[in-house]
Short mmCIF file of C-alpha atoms in Angstrom, two decimals:
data_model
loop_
_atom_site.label_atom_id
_atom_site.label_comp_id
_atom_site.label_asym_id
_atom_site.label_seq_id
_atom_site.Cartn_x
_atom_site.Cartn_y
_atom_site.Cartn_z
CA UNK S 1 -42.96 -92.24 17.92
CA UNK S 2 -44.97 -89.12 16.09
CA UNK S 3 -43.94 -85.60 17.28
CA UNK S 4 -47.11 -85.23 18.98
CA UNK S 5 -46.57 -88.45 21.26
CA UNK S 6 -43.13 -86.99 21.88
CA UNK S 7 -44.54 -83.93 23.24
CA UNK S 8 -47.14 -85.27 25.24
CA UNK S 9 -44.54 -87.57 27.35
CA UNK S 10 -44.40 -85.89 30.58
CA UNK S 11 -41.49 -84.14 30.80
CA UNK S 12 -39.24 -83.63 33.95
CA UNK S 13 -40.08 -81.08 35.19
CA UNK S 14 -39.22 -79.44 38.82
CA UNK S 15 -42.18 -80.33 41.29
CA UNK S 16 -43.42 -78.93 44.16
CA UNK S 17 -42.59 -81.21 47.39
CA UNK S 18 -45.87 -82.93 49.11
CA UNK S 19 -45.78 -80.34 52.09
CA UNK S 20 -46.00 -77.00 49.72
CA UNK S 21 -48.03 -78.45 47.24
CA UNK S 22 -51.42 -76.44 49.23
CA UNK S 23 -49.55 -73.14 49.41
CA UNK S 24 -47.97 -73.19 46.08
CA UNK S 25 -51.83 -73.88 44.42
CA UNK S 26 -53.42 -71.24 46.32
CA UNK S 27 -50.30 -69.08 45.60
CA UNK S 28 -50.71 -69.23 41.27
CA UNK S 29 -54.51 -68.83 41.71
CA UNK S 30 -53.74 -65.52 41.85
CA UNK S 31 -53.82 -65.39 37.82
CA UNK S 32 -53.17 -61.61 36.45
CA UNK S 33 -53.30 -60.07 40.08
CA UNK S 34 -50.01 -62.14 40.58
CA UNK S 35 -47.10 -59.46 42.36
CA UNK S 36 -44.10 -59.09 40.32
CA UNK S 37 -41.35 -60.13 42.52
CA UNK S 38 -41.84 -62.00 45.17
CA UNK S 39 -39.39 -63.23 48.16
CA UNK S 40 -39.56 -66.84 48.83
CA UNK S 41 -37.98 -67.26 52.28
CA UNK S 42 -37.73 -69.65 54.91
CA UNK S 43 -35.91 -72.28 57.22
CA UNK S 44 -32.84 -73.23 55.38
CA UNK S 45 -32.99 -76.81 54.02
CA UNK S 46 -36.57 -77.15 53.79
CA UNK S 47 -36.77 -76.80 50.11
CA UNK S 48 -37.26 -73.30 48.94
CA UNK S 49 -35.43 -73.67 45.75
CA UNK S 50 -37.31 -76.83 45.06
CA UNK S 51 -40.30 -74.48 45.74
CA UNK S 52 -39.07 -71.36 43.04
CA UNK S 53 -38.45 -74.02 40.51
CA UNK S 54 -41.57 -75.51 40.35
CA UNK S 55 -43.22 -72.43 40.28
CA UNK S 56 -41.37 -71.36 37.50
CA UNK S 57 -42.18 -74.02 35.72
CA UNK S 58 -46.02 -73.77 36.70
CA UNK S 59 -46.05 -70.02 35.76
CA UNK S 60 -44.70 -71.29 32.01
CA UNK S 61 -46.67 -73.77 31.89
CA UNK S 62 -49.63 -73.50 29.17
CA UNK S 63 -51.80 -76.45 30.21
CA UNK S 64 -51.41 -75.72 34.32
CA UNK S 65 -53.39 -78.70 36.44
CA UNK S 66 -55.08 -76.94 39.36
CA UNK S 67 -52.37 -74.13 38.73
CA UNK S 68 -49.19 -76.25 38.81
CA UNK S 69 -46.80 -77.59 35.41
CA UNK S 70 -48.41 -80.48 33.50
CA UNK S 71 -45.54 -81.71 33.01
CA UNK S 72 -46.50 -82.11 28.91
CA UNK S 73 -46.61 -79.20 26.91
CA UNK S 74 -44.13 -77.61 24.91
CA UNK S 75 -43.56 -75.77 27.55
CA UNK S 76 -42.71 -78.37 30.53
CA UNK S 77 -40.59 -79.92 27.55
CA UNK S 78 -38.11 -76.93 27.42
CA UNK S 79 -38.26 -75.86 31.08
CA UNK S 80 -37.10 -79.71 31.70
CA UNK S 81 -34.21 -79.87 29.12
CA UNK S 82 -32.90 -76.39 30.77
CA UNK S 83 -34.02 -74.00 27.54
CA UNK S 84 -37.27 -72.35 27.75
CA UNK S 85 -36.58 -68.72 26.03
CA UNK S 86 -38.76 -67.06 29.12
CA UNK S 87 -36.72 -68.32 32.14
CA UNK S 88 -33.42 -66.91 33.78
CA UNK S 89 -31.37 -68.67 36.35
CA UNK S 90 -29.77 -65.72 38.09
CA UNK S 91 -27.00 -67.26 40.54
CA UNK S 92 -23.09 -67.35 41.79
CA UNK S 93 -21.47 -68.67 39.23
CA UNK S 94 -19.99 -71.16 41.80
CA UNK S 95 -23.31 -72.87 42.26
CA UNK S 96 -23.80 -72.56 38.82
CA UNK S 97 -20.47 -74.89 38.30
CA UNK S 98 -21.91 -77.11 41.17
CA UNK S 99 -25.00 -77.58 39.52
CA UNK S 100 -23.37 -78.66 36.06
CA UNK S 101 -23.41 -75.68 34.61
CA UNK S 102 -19.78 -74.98 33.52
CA UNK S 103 -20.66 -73.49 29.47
CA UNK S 104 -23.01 -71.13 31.50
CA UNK S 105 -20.12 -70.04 33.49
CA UNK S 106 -17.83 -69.68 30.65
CA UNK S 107 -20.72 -67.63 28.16
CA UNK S 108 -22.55 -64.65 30.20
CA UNK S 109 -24.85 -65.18 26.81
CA UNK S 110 -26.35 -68.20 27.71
CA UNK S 111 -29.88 -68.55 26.88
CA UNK S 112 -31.38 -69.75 30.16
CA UNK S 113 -28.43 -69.61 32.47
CA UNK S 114 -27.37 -66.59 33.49
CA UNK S 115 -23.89 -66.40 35.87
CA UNK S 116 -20.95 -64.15 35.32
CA UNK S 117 -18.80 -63.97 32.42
CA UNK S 118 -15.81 -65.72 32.16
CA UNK S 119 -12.18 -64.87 31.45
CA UNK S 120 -9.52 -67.01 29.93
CA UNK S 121 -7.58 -66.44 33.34
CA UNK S 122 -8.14 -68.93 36.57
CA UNK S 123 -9.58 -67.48 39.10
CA UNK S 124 -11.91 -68.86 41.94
CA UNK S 125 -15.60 -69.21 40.80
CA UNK S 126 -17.39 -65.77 42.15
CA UNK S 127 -19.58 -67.11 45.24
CA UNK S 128 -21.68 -63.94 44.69
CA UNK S 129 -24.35 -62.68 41.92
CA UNK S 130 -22.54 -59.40 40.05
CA UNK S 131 -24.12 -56.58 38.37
CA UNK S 132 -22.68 -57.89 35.10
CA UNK S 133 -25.05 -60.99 35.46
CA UNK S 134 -28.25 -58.72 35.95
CA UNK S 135 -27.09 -56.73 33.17
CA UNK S 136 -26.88 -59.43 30.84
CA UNK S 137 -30.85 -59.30 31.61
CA UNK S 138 -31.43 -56.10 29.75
CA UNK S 139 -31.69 -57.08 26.26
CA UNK S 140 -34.02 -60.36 27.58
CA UNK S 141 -36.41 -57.91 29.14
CA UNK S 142 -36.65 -56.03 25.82
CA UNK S 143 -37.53 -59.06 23.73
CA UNK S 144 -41.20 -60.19 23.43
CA UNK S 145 -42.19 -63.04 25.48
CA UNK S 146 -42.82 -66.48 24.01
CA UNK S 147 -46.33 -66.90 23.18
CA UNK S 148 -47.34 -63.89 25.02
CA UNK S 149 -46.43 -65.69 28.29
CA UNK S 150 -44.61 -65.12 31.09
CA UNK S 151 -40.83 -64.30 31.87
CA UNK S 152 -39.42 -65.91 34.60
CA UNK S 153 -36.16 -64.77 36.58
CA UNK S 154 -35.38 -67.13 39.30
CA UNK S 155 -32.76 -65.78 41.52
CA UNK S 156 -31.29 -67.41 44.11
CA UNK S 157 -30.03 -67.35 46.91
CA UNK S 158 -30.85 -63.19 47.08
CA UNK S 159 -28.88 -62.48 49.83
CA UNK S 160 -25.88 -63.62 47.43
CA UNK S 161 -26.45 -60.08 45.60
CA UNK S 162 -23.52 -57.71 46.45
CA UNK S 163 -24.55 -53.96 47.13
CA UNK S 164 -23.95 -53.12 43.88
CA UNK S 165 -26.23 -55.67 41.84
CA UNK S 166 -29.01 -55.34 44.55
CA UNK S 167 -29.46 -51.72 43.59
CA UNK S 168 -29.24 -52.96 39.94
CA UNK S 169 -32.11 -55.03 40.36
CA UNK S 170 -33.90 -52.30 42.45
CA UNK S 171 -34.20 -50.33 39.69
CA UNK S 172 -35.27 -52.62 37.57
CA UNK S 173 -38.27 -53.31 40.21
CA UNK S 174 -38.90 -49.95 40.23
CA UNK S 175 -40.13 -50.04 36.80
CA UNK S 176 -40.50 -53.63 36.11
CA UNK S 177 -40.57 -55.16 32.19
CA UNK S 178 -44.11 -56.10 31.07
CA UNK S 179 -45.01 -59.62 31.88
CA UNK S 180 -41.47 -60.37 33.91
CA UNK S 181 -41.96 -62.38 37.04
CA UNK S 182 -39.42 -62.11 39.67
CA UNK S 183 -38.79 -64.98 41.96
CA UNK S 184 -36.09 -63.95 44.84
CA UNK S 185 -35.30 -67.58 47.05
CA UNK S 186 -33.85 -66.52 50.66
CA UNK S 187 -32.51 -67.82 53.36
CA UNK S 188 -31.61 -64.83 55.16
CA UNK S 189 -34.41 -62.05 54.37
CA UNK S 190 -32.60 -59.75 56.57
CA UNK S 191 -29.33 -59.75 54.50
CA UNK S 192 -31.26 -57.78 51.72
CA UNK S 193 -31.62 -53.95 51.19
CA UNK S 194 -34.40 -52.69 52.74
CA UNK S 195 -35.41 -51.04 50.07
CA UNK S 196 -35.27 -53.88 48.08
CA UNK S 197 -37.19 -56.05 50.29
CA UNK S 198 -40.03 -53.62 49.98
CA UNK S 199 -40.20 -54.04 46.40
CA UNK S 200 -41.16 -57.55 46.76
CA UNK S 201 -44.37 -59.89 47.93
CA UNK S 202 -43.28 -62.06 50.80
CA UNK S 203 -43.77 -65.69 50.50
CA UNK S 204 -43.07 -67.69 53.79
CA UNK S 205 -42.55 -71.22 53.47
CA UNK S 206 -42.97 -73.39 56.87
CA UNK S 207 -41.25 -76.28 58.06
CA UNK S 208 -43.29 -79.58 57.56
CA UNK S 209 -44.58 -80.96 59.93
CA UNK S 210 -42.03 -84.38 61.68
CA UNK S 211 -44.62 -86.75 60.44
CA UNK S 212 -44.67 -85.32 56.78
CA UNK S 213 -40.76 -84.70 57.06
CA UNK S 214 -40.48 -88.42 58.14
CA UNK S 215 -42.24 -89.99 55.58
CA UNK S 216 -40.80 -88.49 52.57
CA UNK S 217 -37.10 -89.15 54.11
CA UNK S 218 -38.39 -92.77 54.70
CA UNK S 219 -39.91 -92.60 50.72
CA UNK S 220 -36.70 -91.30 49.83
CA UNK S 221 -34.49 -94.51 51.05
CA UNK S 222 -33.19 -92.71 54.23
CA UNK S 223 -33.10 -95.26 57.28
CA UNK S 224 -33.00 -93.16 60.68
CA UNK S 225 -35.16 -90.40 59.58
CA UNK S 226 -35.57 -88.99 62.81
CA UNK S 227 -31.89 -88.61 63.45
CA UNK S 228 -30.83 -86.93 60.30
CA UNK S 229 -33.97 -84.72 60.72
CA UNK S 230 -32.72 -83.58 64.29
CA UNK S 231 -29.49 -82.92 62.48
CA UNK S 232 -30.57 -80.73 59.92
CA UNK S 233 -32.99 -78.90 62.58
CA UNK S 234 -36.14 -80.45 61.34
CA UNK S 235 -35.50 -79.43 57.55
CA UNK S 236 -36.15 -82.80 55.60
CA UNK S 237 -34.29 -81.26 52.30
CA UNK S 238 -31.36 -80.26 54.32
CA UNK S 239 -31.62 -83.97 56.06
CA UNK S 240 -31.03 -85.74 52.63
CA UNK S 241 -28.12 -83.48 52.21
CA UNK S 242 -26.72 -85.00 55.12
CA UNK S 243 -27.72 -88.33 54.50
CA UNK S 244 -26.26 -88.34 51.09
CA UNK S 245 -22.61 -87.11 52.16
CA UNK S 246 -21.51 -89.76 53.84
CA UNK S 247 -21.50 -88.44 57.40
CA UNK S 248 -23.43 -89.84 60.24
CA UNK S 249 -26.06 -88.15 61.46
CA UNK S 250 -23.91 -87.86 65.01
CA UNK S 251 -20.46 -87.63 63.54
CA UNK S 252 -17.64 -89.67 65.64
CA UNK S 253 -15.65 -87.45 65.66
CA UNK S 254 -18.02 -85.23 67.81
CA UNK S 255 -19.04 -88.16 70.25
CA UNK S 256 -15.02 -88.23 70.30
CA UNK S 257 -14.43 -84.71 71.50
CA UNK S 258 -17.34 -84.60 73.76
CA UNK S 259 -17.52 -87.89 76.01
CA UNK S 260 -14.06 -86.60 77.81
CA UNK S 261 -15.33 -83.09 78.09
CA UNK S 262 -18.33 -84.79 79.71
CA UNK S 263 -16.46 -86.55 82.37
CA UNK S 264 -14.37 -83.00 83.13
CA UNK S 265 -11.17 -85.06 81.25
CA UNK S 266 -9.02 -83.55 78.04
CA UNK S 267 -9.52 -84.88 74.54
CA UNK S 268 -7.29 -85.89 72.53
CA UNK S 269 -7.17 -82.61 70.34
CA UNK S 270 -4.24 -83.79 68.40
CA UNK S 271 -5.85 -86.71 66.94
CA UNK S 272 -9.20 -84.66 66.26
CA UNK S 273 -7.48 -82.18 64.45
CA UNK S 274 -6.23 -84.97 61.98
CA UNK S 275 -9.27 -85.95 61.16
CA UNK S 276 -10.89 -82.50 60.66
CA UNK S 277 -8.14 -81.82 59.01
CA UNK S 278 -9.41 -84.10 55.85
CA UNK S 279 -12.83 -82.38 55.84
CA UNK S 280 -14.08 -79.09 54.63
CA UNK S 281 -13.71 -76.33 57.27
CA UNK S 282 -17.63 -75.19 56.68
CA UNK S 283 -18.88 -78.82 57.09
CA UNK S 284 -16.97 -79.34 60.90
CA UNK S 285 -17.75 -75.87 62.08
CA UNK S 286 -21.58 -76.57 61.04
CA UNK S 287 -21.44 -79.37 63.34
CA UNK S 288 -19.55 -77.51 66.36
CA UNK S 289 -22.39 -74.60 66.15
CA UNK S 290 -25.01 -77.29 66.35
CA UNK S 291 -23.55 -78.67 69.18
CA UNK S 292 -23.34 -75.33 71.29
CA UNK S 293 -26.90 -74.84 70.11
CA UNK S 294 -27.55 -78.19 72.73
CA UNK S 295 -25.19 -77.06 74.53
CA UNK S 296 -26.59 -74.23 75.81
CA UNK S 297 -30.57 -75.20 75.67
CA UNK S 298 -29.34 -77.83 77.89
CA UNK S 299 -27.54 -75.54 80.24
CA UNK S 300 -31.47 -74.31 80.35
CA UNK S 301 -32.75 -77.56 81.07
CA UNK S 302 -34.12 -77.82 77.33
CA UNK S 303 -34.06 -80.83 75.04
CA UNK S 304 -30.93 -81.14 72.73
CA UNK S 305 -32.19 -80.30 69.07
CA UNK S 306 -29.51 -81.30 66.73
CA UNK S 307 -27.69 -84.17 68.49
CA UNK S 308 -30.52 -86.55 70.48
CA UNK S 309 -28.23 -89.52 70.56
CA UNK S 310 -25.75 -87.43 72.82
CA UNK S 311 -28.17 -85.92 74.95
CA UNK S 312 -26.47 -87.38 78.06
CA UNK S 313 -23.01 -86.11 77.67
CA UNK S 314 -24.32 -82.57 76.26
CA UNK S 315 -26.08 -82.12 79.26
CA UNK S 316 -23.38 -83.03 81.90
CA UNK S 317 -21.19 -81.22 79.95
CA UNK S 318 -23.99 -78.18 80.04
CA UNK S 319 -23.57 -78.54 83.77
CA UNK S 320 -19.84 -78.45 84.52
CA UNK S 321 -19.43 -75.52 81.95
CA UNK S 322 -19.77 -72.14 82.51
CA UNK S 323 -22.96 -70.39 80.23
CA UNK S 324 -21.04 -67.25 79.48
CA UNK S 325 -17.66 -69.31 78.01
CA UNK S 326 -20.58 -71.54 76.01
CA UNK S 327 -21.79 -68.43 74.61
CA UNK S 328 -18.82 -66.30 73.52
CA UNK S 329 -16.81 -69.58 71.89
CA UNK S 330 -20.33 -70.13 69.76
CA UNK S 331 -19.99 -66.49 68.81
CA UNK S 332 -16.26 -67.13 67.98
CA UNK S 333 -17.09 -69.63 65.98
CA UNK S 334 -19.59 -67.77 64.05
CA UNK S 335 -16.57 -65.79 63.15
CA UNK S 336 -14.64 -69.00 62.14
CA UNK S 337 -17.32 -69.56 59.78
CA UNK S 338 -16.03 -66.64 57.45
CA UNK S 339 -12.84 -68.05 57.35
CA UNK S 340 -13.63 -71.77 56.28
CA UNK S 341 -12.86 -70.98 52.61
CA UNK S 342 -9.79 -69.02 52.77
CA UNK S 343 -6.52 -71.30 52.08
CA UNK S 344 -5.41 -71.24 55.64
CA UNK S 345 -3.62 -74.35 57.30
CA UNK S 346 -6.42 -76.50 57.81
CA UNK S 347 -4.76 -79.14 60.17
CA UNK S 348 -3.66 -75.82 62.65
CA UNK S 349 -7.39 -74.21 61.92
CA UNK S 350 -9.30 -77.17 63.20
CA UNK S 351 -6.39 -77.55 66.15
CA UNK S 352 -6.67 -73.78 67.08
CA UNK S 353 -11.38 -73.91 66.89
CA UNK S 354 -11.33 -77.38 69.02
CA UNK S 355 -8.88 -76.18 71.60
CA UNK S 356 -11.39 -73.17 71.75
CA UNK S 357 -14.22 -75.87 72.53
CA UNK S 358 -12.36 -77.62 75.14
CA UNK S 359 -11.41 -74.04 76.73
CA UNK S 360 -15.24 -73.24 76.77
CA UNK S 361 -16.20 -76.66 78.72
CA UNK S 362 -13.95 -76.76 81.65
CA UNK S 363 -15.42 -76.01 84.39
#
């Protein structure tokens, strides 16, 4: 095949998911009046990353369709193999290693990937983005862009910035580099400096609609849509996720715990606790704070929104319990959440949190 057939073979490039395709092509339109930095925010799960990456690619793209990436040019090419000269991946270096990116992690002077440098000492992957990674930027923003293009930094999530490399990039926004875009992908807007979030555009991305979330589950192979989409709050990205780990959408485990509190009996915390025990603290306590969420709408005579399938028992349990104990163990467990990666004894952790559950439910 000729070098010119090689390039024009659409490349894979990120792509913009069917329900922000609309918003992200009236977004680019925007052509030279585009903001510098903008804050992409929204539900978690519903594909804001997704979002920042195809726009990064769109904004580097030189032959944009309609204002997204061709998915041909030279362009597409290197944003697809992961090398484009004008784009910066600016996160933890622990998602960095989760996304396959271990010689970024190990080389601060990694052409596109940019993550924290790396000692010959172990230590636990950094879990949030340090001033030493937006300094590593400095000589990149000093450099002339390819073809007279656009720079891209993609940094994500923002609300992984420590106080420290927030007001690093702060000043940089104050006085941004010629022709640098900066796209900031958020959970948790409110996290951020104030100061920092009025630096930026604000890009709100909305949840699809259950029809449009549906379908692309059901496109995607995913049989029960509706259940893993009640699971992940409505948030079809965050619904694969689920999907793909194994779990059920209603775990057993839970259905174990709660059909005894339902009936005003004890369960069998012993046996609970050996199977949480196996699983990752964040991943169990996700699933307890969904199920107080039902909990308590259905102590207000609300619809469950996260577990459908146990709507019964939530709500007789909803009924026996008492709404202030419902409350304050969901706050406790909030607090739990902090804890899930620290190397505590994990059999007497998830003994201690579902002994706090049972606690909350008696009447």
């Amino acid at each position: 095949m000729s070098a010119a057939g090689s390039a024009a073979k659409p490349a894979n490039v990120a792509r913009f998911l069917p329900w922000q395709e609309d918003i992200a092509r009236s977004w680019l339109q925007q052509g030279e009046r585009f903001a510098h930095a903008w804050l992409i925010h929204g539900l978690a799960g519903i594909g804001k990353l997704q979002f920042g990456a195809a726009a990064a690619a769109s904004l580097l793209c030189e032959s944009p369709r309609e204002g997204l990436a061709c998915g041909a040019c030279h362009a597409c090419t290197w944003v697809a193999a992961g090398n484009h000269p004008d784009l910066r991946r600016v996160r933890p270096e622990a998602i960095a290693l989760e996304e396959g990116a271990e010689a970024a992690a190990e080389s601060g002077d990694d052409p596109v990937e940019t993550t924290a440098t790396g000692g010959s000492s172990k230590r636990a992957p950094s879990k949030e983005i340090r001033i030493d990674q937006l300094r590593a930027l400095e000589s990149w923003f000093n450099t002339a862009t390819h073809r007279g293009g656009w720079r891209v930094a993609l940094i994500y999530p923002a609300q992984a910035m420590n106080v420290v490399s927030a007001n690093a990039l702060l000043k940089v926004l104050e006085e941004p580099p010629p022709r640098t875009l900066f796209l900031l992908v958020a959970d948790a807007p409110d996290r951020l400096l104030p100061t920092l979030l009025s630096r930026c555009r604000r890009l709100p991305l909305p949840t699809p609609a259950p029809e449009q979330a549906r379908a692309w589950l059901q496109s995607q192979g995913i049989d029960d849509a509706d259940d893993w989409l009640a699971a992940a709050g409505g948030a079809p990205v965050g619904a694969l996720r689920l999907a793909q780990s194994g779990e059920s959408a209603c775990p057993a485990w839970l259905e174990q715990l709660l059909l005894p509190l339902s009936s005003g009996k004890g369960s069998d915390i012993g046996s609970l606790a050996d199977q949480l025990e196996k699983m990752p603290a964040a991943q169990w306590i996700d699933a307890l704070q969904r199920l107080y969420v039902d909990l308590m709408l259905a102590g207000a005579g609300a619809a469950p929104r996260y577990f459908p399938r146990l709507a019964e028992p939530v709500a007789r349990t909803a009924a026996r319990a008492q709404p202030g104990r419902l409350a304050e163990a969901a706050r406790w467990l909030t607090r739990q959440r902090a804890l899930a990666g620290h190397p505590l004894n994990a059999k007497l952790f998830a003994h201690a949190a579902l002994q706090r559950v049972v606690q909350s439910c008696q009447a």
